[in-house]
RNA sequence: GGGCUCGUGGUCUAGCGGCUAUGACAUCACCCUUACAAGGUGGAGGUCGGGUGUUCAAAUCACCCCGGGCCCACCA
């Protein structure tokens, strides 16, 4: 039972990764009677080659929770997943393999995607999750493009259609001209830019007067369907109801009034086009205006724009401006700051195009969803507000169809003759309508398959159902639902959390999970978000290579939930120091357990009992913190006890008992028993955070021992540290029933205070710590300190101790 | 423009009505002490972003302001 002089993290990591996998220690046991703790794991996109420290922190943070719950005696259901469905995979395959999806059929393209994502996922599991020591049950692995996930998605779709919560409608939708697909509100991000505001003169139809409107998008002139002014704007009052002629395109539109017009912006007169922006859509609906769609799906103008047909809108804008210039219609131009919506993946400004799409109702469920949000416990609490704000501010139903190649197909057909929408039976699922022919049940004519696929969130929002095997194993699912915990980051509260809560509400009339944990968000040292494109990403594998997994995880353990954490490499040093200290302290303990046969001391020395009581208290507090996912606080408490109470004080105190042959053997046994108990307990408390080093030490500690003892004496009746296990990670959490009695506490504290005073005295006088001194203690403390005297004398190197009025230390 | 959140020694962090404001890293001094110099002991370093108020008492509560971050709205 010895440890090597230096801790070799690489060796130890390699060994235990292999061993844990071999023994399958994280396997979920469906027959166990323990309470289930199920985690709705965020499945990462596996398309990125490697991941930065922020991602690694995120996944490790809730992995620590999984370990805590496992050790606390829960039957942990912790499935790994990959999100390999949708745009990122499609893009990755197109770019990496240089495949043009337009020239490949969907089945073939999907095959390539599947093969490619499988490759990346294998690499990812090995290089990231397993490397970080993550305790997933790999038997439960799921992917979002798997037939099972597709079946879940399509089944949910059919059920929602049946319920009336899912419908198809021709609507103006947010459109990405680059990806050529509809987007949900949640997929739109802000893009700030400077643009030109042009003041353009329009002719009135019935008079020589001219009016001027200001617009940033003159290329939308052919789509102009109305002019609006504010009802209180005196300048324009008399013009309301009159008609104007749209320059260049010569069609006539009416001047109308609407309260949303800002009198101060531009000329206070705005044109409404179908569709330049959101407010255009509102007015178009509100006033039932004409529809003049001028955009094609790729962002070029169509034939309604006359000679500009086929030209991209940016280009058309220039040409139209030149044309207007020629007609001397431009009064002036000015630069303005503008924020436009853009596609969250490619940053292309979005357009609004009218198409037929599938939707899920959200607007009519707002109130219920907020109620659901309240049934869930949010960590930290304030993150719930984000969910509520988002829900309250929703302006659109959720559009779930996407005009993409790769993804879960929408399982419907349309009759070419009577337009009947045909759905499959649930038992046919999963199905790709492109590959399956259907006849119209009404008129038996040929049908056209739907070519759209689902929004990826349509699948992700059923992650609880996919992960806990809703269709595959209904009995298991029933035991699991609602799941215990959803860990995720705050930037996808409006998507993943929102849609999951929505789905669960609509499908099952309940919450999807009992708790949500919003993980820490990592920023670069300057406080900016990390990304590959910004070039400020710090890669996790490089950090792990340099410091080791436990040190990285130790850093993860310092993060607190819901707040941002700046990554500063020098902060990893703290972890390195801790590991070294833990290793060395363990070496010391092992040295002195050499001939220890797990004998139980007849009676514990009082200072040992005091330490065990404090240890009990530590376990109690740390467990409380861990249960609230306050990993940082738990870790700090454990570490503080370990470093100061255990190493600095206690180990010094017992050295005399361990080395000094003249002292009674009982005292040594008491010390041996205590250090073994304390070390085992501390290892268990730290195991969720630093699983490798704790396992290594734990195994050495148990190597020669058949069983660990439980203290069984009058004063400390039941300190239980559990029996040894094949792994610390499946071992029992330390239990305690030891209460600190007040006189023992007082005495123990007095002891450490005296020790600290003596050290201060020696340091002040430039004395070595072994220098012998004379110690005078107060008479008041005599009764309390008597039982500790031998230990106190030994650790302070007091040649003599006397009791008198005042406390003092003197040289001898 | 609205909401949320944060602002504590050089850096990071605890405290969220009441002892001299916690701890870590860095820094300085001393100590090679039989597990550990990747250690120990001690010191220096803070008007707790600013202001006003509530209170016997404010880092902590309220209001305002300044500064950072995030989310949303606006987007003619």
Coordinates of C-alpha atoms in Angstrom, one line a residue, chain A residues 389-786:
Chain A
X389 CA -40.3 37.1 -21.0
X390 CA -39.8 35.1 -24.2
X391 CA -43.2 33.3 -23.8
X392 CA -45.0 36.6 -23.2
X393 CA -43.4 38.3 -26.2
X394 CA -44.0 35.6 -28.7
X395 CA -45.4 37.0 -31.9
X396 CA -45.7 34.0 -34.1
X397 CA -46.8 30.4 -33.9
X398 CA -43.9 28.0 -34.2
X399 CA -43.1 27.2 -37.8
X400 CA -41.8 23.7 -37.9
X401 CA -41.3 23.0 -41.7
X402 CA -37.9 23.7 -43.3
X403 CA -37.0 23.6 -46.9
X404 CA -33.9 21.5 -46.4
X405 CA -32.6 18.2 -47.6
X406 CA -31.4 16.6 -44.5
X407 CA -33.6 16.2 -41.5
X408 CA -36.6 14.3 -40.3
X409 CA -39.1 14.3 -43.2
X410 CA -42.6 15.6 -42.7
X411 CA -44.7 12.5 -43.2
X412 CA -47.5 13.8 -45.5
X413 CA -48.6 13.5 -49.1
X414 CA -50.9 15.9 -51.0
X415 CA -53.4 14.6 -53.6
X416 CA -52.5 16.1 -57.0
X417 CA -56.1 16.4 -57.9
X418 CA -58.2 17.2 -54.8
X419 CA -55.4 18.6 -52.6
X420 CA -56.4 16.3 -49.8
X421 CA -53.6 16.0 -47.2
X422 CA -52.8 12.4 -46.5
X423 CA -51.2 11.2 -43.3
X424 CA -49.6 7.8 -42.6
X425 CA -50.7 5.5 -39.8
X426 CA -48.6 5.7 -36.7
X427 CA -47.4 2.1 -37.2
X428 CA -45.9 3.0 -40.6
X429 CA -43.4 5.4 -39.0
X430 CA -40.7 6.4 -39.5
X431 CA -41.4 7.1 -43.1
X432 CA -39.9 9.3 -45.8
X433 CA -42.8 10.3 -48.1
X434 CA -40.4 10.8 -51.0
X435 CA -39.6 7.1 -51.0
X436 CA -43.1 5.8 -50.3
X437 CA -45.9 6.1 -52.8
X438 CA -49.4 6.8 -51.6
X439 CA -52.7 7.1 -53.4
X440 CA -55.3 9.5 -52.4
X441 CA -58.0 7.7 -50.4
X442 CA -60.6 10.0 -51.7
X443 CA -60.1 10.0 -55.4
X444 CA -57.4 7.3 -55.7
X445 CA -55.3 9.7 -57.7
X446 CA -51.5 10.1 -57.5
X447 CA -50.1 12.1 -54.6
X448 CA -47.2 14.4 -54.2
X449 CA -44.9 13.8 -51.3
X450 CA -44.0 16.6 -48.9
X451 CA -40.4 17.4 -49.5
X452 CA -39.9 19.7 -46.5
X453 CA -38.3 18.4 -43.3
X454 CA -38.9 19.4 -39.7
X455 CA -37.1 22.1 -37.8
X456 CA -34.4 20.4 -35.8
X457 CA -36.0 21.7 -32.6
X458 CA -39.0 19.6 -33.5
X459 CA -36.9 16.6 -32.7
X460 CA -34.7 18.1 -29.9
X461 CA -37.8 19.3 -28.0
X462 CA -38.7 15.6 -27.6
X463 CA -35.3 14.7 -26.1
X464 CA -37.0 13.5 -22.9
X465 CA -39.0 11.1 -25.1
X466 CA -36.1 10.0 -27.2
X467 CA -33.7 9.7 -24.3
X468 CA -36.0 7.8 -22.1
X469 CA -37.5 5.5 -24.8
X470 CA -41.1 6.6 -25.0
X471 CA -42.0 4.4 -27.9
X472 CA -39.3 1.7 -27.6
X473 CA -39.9 0.9 -23.9
X474 CA -43.1 2.6 -22.6
X475 CA -42.9 0.9 -19.2
X476 CA -39.4 2.4 -18.6
X477 CA -40.6 5.8 -19.9
X478 CA -43.5 5.8 -17.6
X479 CA -41.2 5.3 -14.6
X480 CA -38.9 8.1 -15.8
X481 CA -41.4 10.8 -16.8
X482 CA -41.2 13.6 -15.9
X483 CA -37.4 13.4 -15.9
X484 CA -35.4 14.7 -13.0
X485 CA -33.2 17.3 -14.5
X486 CA -32.6 19.2 -17.7
X487 CA -29.2 20.8 -17.8
X488 CA -28.6 23.4 -20.5
X489 CA -27.2 26.8 -21.2
X490 CA -29.1 30.1 -21.0
X491 CA -28.8 31.0 -24.7
X492 CA -31.3 28.3 -25.6
X493 CA -33.9 28.8 -23.0
X494 CA -36.1 30.4 -25.8
X495 CA -35.6 27.4 -28.0
X496 CA -34.8 24.1 -26.4
X497 CA -36.3 24.7 -23.0
X498 CA -39.3 26.5 -24.4
X499 CA -40.1 24.0 -27.1
X500 CA -39.7 21.1 -24.7
X501 CA -42.0 22.6 -22.2
X502 CA -44.5 23.3 -25.0
X503 CA -44.4 19.8 -26.4
X504 CA -44.8 18.2 -23.0
X505 CA -47.7 20.4 -22.2
X506 CA -49.5 19.7 -25.5
X507 CA -48.8 16.0 -25.6
X508 CA -48.9 14.9 -22.0
X509 CA -50.4 17.8 -20.1
X510 CA -47.5 18.0 -17.7
X511 CA -43.9 19.3 -17.3
X512 CA -41.1 17.5 -19.1
X513 CA -38.7 17.6 -16.0
X514 CA -38.8 18.7 -12.4
X515 CA -35.7 20.8 -12.5
X516 CA -33.7 22.9 -14.9
X517 CA -30.1 23.7 -14.3
X518 CA -28.7 26.6 -16.3
X519 CA -25.0 25.9 -16.6
X520 CA -22.2 28.4 -16.5
X521 CA -21.3 30.3 -19.6
X522 CA -17.6 30.6 -20.3
X523 CA -16.2 33.8 -21.9
X524 CA -12.7 34.6 -23.0
X525 CA -10.4 36.6 -20.6
X526 CA -11.8 39.8 -21.9
X527 CA -15.4 38.8 -21.3
X528 CA -16.3 38.0 -24.9
X529 CA -18.0 34.9 -26.1
X530 CA -15.6 32.2 -27.3
X531 CA -15.9 31.1 -30.9
X532 CA -13.7 29.6 -33.6
X533 CA -14.5 32.4 -36.0
X534 CA -13.5 35.1 -33.5
X535 CA -10.2 33.3 -32.9
X536 CA -10.4 33.6 -29.2
X537 CA -11.4 30.0 -28.4
X538 CA -9.2 28.0 -26.0
X539 CA -9.4 24.3 -27.0
X540 CA -10.2 21.9 -24.2
X541 CA -8.0 19.1 -25.5
X542 CA -4.9 21.4 -25.3
X543 CA -5.7 22.4 -21.7
X544 CA -6.4 18.8 -20.7
X545 CA -3.2 17.7 -22.3
X546 CA -1.3 20.3 -20.4
X547 CA -2.9 20.0 -17.0
X548 CA -4.8 16.7 -16.9
X549 CA -8.5 16.0 -16.7
X550 CA -8.9 16.3 -12.9
X551 CA -7.3 19.8 -12.9
X552 CA -9.6 20.8 -15.7
X553 CA -12.6 19.4 -13.8
X554 CA -11.4 21.1 -10.6
X555 CA -11.6 24.4 -12.5
X556 CA -15.1 23.4 -13.6
X557 CA -15.9 22.9 -10.0
X558 CA -15.3 26.6 -9.2
X559 CA -18.0 27.8 -11.5
X560 CA -21.3 28.8 -10.2
X561 CA -24.6 28.3 -12.0
X562 CA -26.2 30.8 -14.2
X563 CA -23.3 33.3 -14.2
X564 CA -20.5 33.8 -16.6
X565 CA -17.0 32.7 -16.0
X566 CA -14.0 34.2 -17.7
X567 CA -11.4 31.6 -18.7
X568 CA -8.0 32.5 -17.3
X569 CA -5.4 29.8 -17.7
X570 CA -3.5 30.7 -14.5
X571 CA -6.6 29.8 -12.5
X572 CA -5.9 26.1 -13.3
X573 CA -2.9 26.3 -11.1
X574 CA -5.1 26.1 -8.0
X575 CA -6.2 22.7 -9.1
X576 CA -2.7 21.5 -9.6
X577 CA -1.8 22.5 -6.1
X578 CA -4.8 20.7 -4.7
X579 CA -4.0 17.5 -6.5
X580 CA -0.4 17.5 -5.4
X581 CA -1.4 18.1 -1.8
X582 CA -4.0 15.4 -1.9
X583 CA -1.5 13.0 -3.3
X584 CA 1.1 13.8 -0.7
X585 CA -1.3 13.7 2.2
X586 CA -2.4 10.3 1.0
X587 CA 1.2 9.1 0.9
X588 CA 1.6 10.2 4.4
X589 CA -1.6 8.4 5.5
X590 CA -0.5 5.2 3.7
X591 CA 2.9 5.4 5.4
X592 CA 1.3 5.1 8.7
X593 CA -1.3 2.6 7.8
X594 CA 1.3 0.1 6.9
X595 CA 0.9 -2.2 9.8
X596 CA -2.6 -1.2 10.6
X597 CA -5.1 -4.0 10.5
X598 CA -8.2 -2.0 10.8
X599 CA -8.3 -2.5 14.5
X600 CA -11.0 -0.4 16.2
X601 CA -9.6 1.8 19.0
X602 CA -11.1 1.0 22.4
X603 CA -11.4 4.6 22.9
X604 CA -10.8 7.5 20.6
X605 CA -8.4 10.2 21.6
X606 CA -10.5 13.3 22.2
X607 CA -8.9 15.3 19.4
X608 CA -9.6 12.4 17.0
X609 CA -13.2 12.4 18.1
X610 CA -13.3 16.1 17.6
X611 CA -12.0 15.7 14.1
X612 CA -14.6 13.0 13.2
X613 CA -17.4 15.2 14.5
X614 CA -16.2 18.1 12.4
X615 CA -16.0 15.7 9.5
X616 CA -19.6 14.8 10.1
X617 CA -20.6 18.4 10.0
X618 CA -18.6 18.8 6.7
X619 CA -20.4 15.9 5.1
X620 CA -23.7 17.3 6.1
X621 CA -23.1 20.8 4.8
X622 CA -21.3 19.7 1.6
X623 CA -24.2 17.3 0.8
X624 CA -26.7 20.0 1.2
X625 CA -24.7 22.2 -1.3
X626 CA -24.3 19.4 -3.8
X627 CA -28.0 18.7 -3.7
X628 CA -28.7 22.2 -4.7
X629 CA -26.1 21.9 -7.5
X630 CA -23.9 24.4 -5.7
X631 CA -20.7 22.5 -6.6
X632 CA -18.4 25.4 -6.0
X633 CA -19.5 25.8 -2.5
X634 CA -19.4 22.1 -1.6
X635 CA -15.9 21.9 -3.1
X636 CA -14.7 24.9 -1.2
X637 CA -15.9 23.4 2.1
X638 CA -14.3 20.1 1.5
X639 CA -11.1 21.6 0.3
X640 CA -10.9 23.9 3.3
X641 CA -11.3 21.1 5.7
X642 CA -8.8 18.9 3.9
X643 CA -6.1 21.5 3.7
X644 CA -6.3 23.3 7.0
X645 CA -8.1 21.1 9.5
X646 CA -6.7 17.8 8.2
X647 CA -3.3 18.6 6.8
X648 CA -2.1 21.7 8.6
X649 CA -3.4 20.9 12.0
X650 CA -4.5 17.3 12.5
X651 CA -1.7 15.5 10.7
X652 CA 0.8 17.6 12.7
X653 CA -0.9 16.9 15.9
X654 CA -0.9 13.1 15.6
X655 CA 2.7 12.9 14.3
X656 CA 4.0 12.4 17.8
X657 CA 1.6 9.5 18.4
X658 CA 2.6 7.9 15.2
X659 CA 6.3 8.3 15.5
X660 CA 7.0 8.3 19.2
X661 CA 7.4 4.7 20.4
X662 CA 7.2 5.8 24.0
X663 CA 3.5 6.7 23.7
X664 CA 0.8 4.2 24.2
X665 CA -0.2 2.0 21.3
X666 CA -3.9 2.8 21.8
X667 CA -3.2 6.4 20.8
X668 CA -1.6 5.3 17.6
X669 CA -4.5 3.1 16.7
X670 CA -6.9 5.8 17.3
X671 CA -5.0 8.1 15.0
X672 CA -4.7 5.4 12.3
X673 CA -8.4 4.8 12.5
X674 CA -9.1 8.5 12.2
X675 CA -6.9 9.3 9.3
X676 CA -8.2 6.4 7.3
X677 CA -11.8 7.4 8.0
X678 CA -11.1 11.1 7.2
X679 CA -9.2 10.4 4.0
X680 CA -11.8 7.9 2.7
X681 CA -14.6 10.4 3.4
X682 CA -12.8 13.3 1.7
X683 CA -12.0 11.2 -1.3
X684 CA -15.7 10.4 -1.7
X685 CA -16.7 14.0 -1.3
X686 CA -14.2 15.0 -4.0
X687 CA -14.8 12.1 -6.3
X688 CA -17.5 13.7 -8.4
X689 CA -15.2 16.6 -9.2
X690 CA -11.8 14.8 -9.5
X691 CA -12.7 11.2 -10.4
X692 CA -9.3 10.0 -11.4
X693 CA -7.0 10.8 -8.5
X694 CA -9.7 9.9 -6.0
X695 CA -10.3 6.5 -7.6
X696 CA -6.5 5.9 -7.7
X697 CA -6.1 6.7 -4.0
X698 CA -9.3 4.9 -3.0
X699 CA -8.2 1.7 -4.7
X700 CA -4.8 1.8 -3.0
X701 CA -6.5 2.4 0.3
X702 CA -8.6 -0.6 -0.1
X703 CA -6.1 -2.8 -1.7
X704 CA -4.9 -4.7 1.4
X705 CA -8.1 -4.3 3.3
X706 CA -11.0 -6.5 3.2
X707 CA -13.4 -4.1 4.8
X708 CA -13.4 -0.6 6.2
X709 CA -14.3 -0.2 9.7
X710 CA -17.1 1.7 11.2
X711 CA -16.4 3.5 14.4
X712 CA -18.1 1.8 17.2
X713 CA -17.4 3.4 20.5
X714 CA -19.4 5.3 23.0
X715 CA -18.6 8.8 22.1
X716 CA -18.8 8.5 18.3
X717 CA -21.5 6.0 17.9
X718 CA -22.0 5.6 14.2
X719 CA -19.7 7.1 11.7
X720 CA -20.3 5.0 8.6
X721 CA -18.1 5.3 5.6
X722 CA -19.4 2.3 3.8
X723 CA -17.8 -0.9 2.6
X724 CA -15.2 -0.8 -0.1
X725 CA -16.4 -1.1 -3.6
X726 CA -14.9 -1.9 -7.0
X727 CA -15.0 1.8 -7.7
X728 CA -15.3 4.9 -5.5
X729 CA -17.8 6.1 -8.0
X730 CA -20.3 3.4 -7.1
X731 CA -19.5 3.5 -3.4
X732 CA -21.8 4.7 -0.7
X733 CA -21.8 8.4 0.2
X734 CA -20.5 8.8 3.8
X735 CA -23.3 8.8 6.3
X736 CA -23.2 10.4 9.6
X737 CA -25.0 10.6 12.8
X738 CA -22.3 12.2 15.0
X739 CA -23.2 15.4 16.7
X740 CA -20.7 17.7 18.1
X741 CA -21.1 18.3 21.8
X742 CA -20.4 21.8 22.8
X743 CA -17.6 21.1 25.3
X744 CA -15.7 19.0 22.9
X745 CA -16.2 21.7 20.2
X746 CA -15.0 24.4 22.6
X747 CA -12.0 22.4 23.6
X748 CA -11.1 21.5 20.1
X749 CA -11.3 25.1 19.0
X750 CA -9.1 26.1 21.9
X751 CA -6.6 23.5 21.0
X752 CA -6.3 24.8 17.4
X753 CA -6.1 28.4 18.6
X754 CA -3.2 27.7 21.0
X755 CA -1.5 25.8 18.2
X756 CA -1.9 28.8 15.9
X757 CA -0.6 31.2 18.6
X758 CA 2.5 29.1 19.1
X759 CA 3.2 29.0 15.4
X760 CA 2.8 32.8 15.2
X761 CA 5.2 33.2 18.1
X762 CA 7.8 31.0 16.5
X763 CA 7.4 32.7 13.1
X764 CA 7.7 36.2 14.7
X765 CA 10.9 35.2 16.5
X766 CA 12.4 33.5 13.4
X767 CA 12.4 30.2 15.2
X768 CA 12.1 26.8 13.7
X769 CA 8.8 25.1 14.3
X770 CA 10.6 22.4 16.2
X771 CA 12.0 24.8 18.7
X772 CA 11.1 23.9 22.2
X773 CA 9.1 26.4 24.2
X774 CA 7.5 27.0 27.6
X775 CA 3.8 27.3 27.6
X776 CA 1.5 28.9 30.1
X777 CA -2.2 28.3 29.8
X778 CA -5.0 29.9 31.6
X779 CA -6.4 28.2 34.7
X780 CA -9.9 28.7 33.2
X781 CA -9.1 26.4 30.3
X782 CA -7.4 23.7 32.5
X783 CA -10.3 21.4 32.8
X784 CA -11.2 21.5 29.2
X785 CA -7.6 21.0 28.0
X786 CA -6.5 18.3 30.3

